[in-house]
Amino acid sequence: MKMAAIILAAGKGTRMKSARAKVLHPVAGKPMLCHVVDLIARLGIERTCVIIGHQADAVREALSGRPVDCVVQSEQRGTAHAVLQAEPALRDFSGTILIVNGDTPLLTEVTLRRLCDVHQARAASLTLLTAQVAQPFGYGHIIRDAGKIVRIVEERDATTAEQAISEINTGVYAADARFLFSAVAAITPDNLQKEFYLTDIVALATQQGVLVADVLADPDEILGVNSRADLARAERIARERINARWMAEGVTMLDPATTRIDAAVTLAPDVTLHPGVTLSGRTRIASGVTLYSCRINASEIGCNVVVKDHCVIEETVIESDAVIGPFAHLRPGSVIRRGAHVGNFVEIKKSALGEGSKANHLTYLGDAVIGRGVNIGAGTITCNYDGHEKHPTIIDDNVFVGSDVQLVAPVHIGARSTIAAGTTVVRDVPPESLAISRTPQLNKSGWKRKKRVPPNETK
Ligand code: UD1
Ligand code: CA
């Protein structure tokens, strides 16, 4: 079957009360519109027109890299008017056009295939995807006569009796191209909103006596996001689906309700997620990893890594068997090599911590390259910033850095050296040496604190 698609995404989304175009609001970390576009791509449809208008540049930018044609609807005069904008681009196309609203991120491939199959099998001019919903408020209501769909009435234009009809229009249609464009051109804005309603093609089809078929969808799939409350519902449903999928793939979740995994994340079998895990961006988690409550964005976590509670990890690579946290902050550009340990209250930025090395307590490592088998003592700080520029710290293999050391960058510590506790390192340290900078300790024997007199008291 020859197929094209039109995705409607030009509207402002007034009910969202947002500076951002509605279709760009993310669900499971991905703009709603991209969910729809990616779904259409999976159907193997040759040509897809996305109708853009409100914040056209931002929408086009969000779609960059995806094989679609963007067509601008400069004035948003309704969904039929939006479809009409695609006509020049699809003038030479004959076949079936699938129309989908850009604000229905939960639609599935199975349902759209079923819609297309029914449309073709029945040789219909128009096939509607409808749903029976518990709360039909806000949708177009399906009016049937002797079982046949004869028209759609929008919420605002409906009578009280029509508003009670629980079968609704999902905004997804399969239509014969020739019928579609002739019908859309005949639509007039005779309604309370004075808009050109695409839904009026149903009444036109009825008048013309052409066949209108229909397919019933699962109510969870067709949720149209018009408000922040809808967005939260879509988010919940999307997350439940994602979690169910990963559990089926062998991931343990102690509390799926508090486990948030974005669409682009991948997990291997035998990963264990404790309550309160948030994974976003293109994060990849290898097998055997255990994550306690933490937030990980765009990072790669190797086999058997353990991330303890309250860690924030961004754009970082952690190799196998490393142990992180609790309370660690790994910032972009960091690499934690195999078997390394990062303990509590440690911040690492754009640094590599070598194989088996340890930074277990209260440390800042920025712009540092640290070799293997290095011990970073409690309270160690790389002084990487001089107020103007950032400078590197290089620590070679098997160095022992004692507690409370400041490494004033740029500085290089040679292999197997020892930095004594409390040292401020301002010069390079050669290999196999001891660096120590300390004020000699003075003990004054017999020295007593002056007795303090509490206020309001006399001796
Ligand atoms: C629409 C349907 C309604 C259906 C519901 C399903 C119409 C008239 N109504 O209502 O029957 O139940 O979807 O979710 O079609 N858009 C444009 N250009 C415009 C206007 C809208 O591109 O001029 C786009 C919007 O960006 C949006 C989509 O079309 O992605 C639907 O518009 P929206 O205003 O959300 O329609 P609903 O009121 O939800
Ligand atoms: Ca809508």
PDB file of C-alpha atoms in Angstrom, residues 14 22 39 92 112 118 142 144 161 186 189 211 217 232 257 269 320 326 391 393 419:
ATOM      1  CA  THR A  14      -2.806  27.534  24.762  1.00  0.00           C
ATOM      2  CA  LYS A  22       3.102  22.161  23.185  1.00  0.00           C
ATOM      3  CA  LEU A  39       6.341   5.916  15.291  1.00  0.00           C
ATOM      4  CA  ASP A  92       1.472  14.004  -6.985  1.00  0.00           C
ATOM      5  CA  LEU A 112      -1.681   2.250  13.533  1.00  0.00           C
ATOM      6  CA  VAL A 118      -8.795  -2.085   8.065  1.00  0.00           C
ATOM      7  CA  ILE A 142     -18.455  10.300  17.568  1.00  0.00           C
ATOM      8  CA  ARG A 144     -23.417   7.242  14.945  1.00  0.00           C
ATOM      9  CA  ALA A 161     -26.486  14.729  25.205  1.00  0.00           C
ATOM     10  CA  ALA A 186     -14.828  22.167   1.186  1.00  0.00           C
ATOM     11  CA  PRO A 189     -15.497  27.433   9.803  1.00  0.00           C
ATOM     12  CA  LEU A 211     -17.403   4.525   3.027  1.00  0.00           C
ATOM     13  CA  ALA A 217      -8.143   1.870  20.153  1.00  0.00           C
ATOM     14  CA  ALA A 232       1.525  14.123  33.733  1.00  0.00           C
ATOM     15  CA  ALA A 257       6.471   3.436  40.672  1.00  0.00           C
ATOM     16  CA  PRO A 269      19.647  -8.058  31.948  1.00  0.00           C
ATOM     17  CA  SER A 320      33.177  -2.279  35.334  1.00  0.00           C
ATOM     18  CA  PRO A 326      26.814   7.567  48.468  1.00  0.00           C
ATOM     19  CA  HIS A 391      44.637  23.991  34.626  1.00  0.00           C
ATOM     20  CA  THR A 393      46.564  18.034  37.444  1.00  0.00           C
ATOM     21  CA  ILE A 419      52.238  13.568  49.296  1.00  0.00           C
TER      22      ILE A 419
END
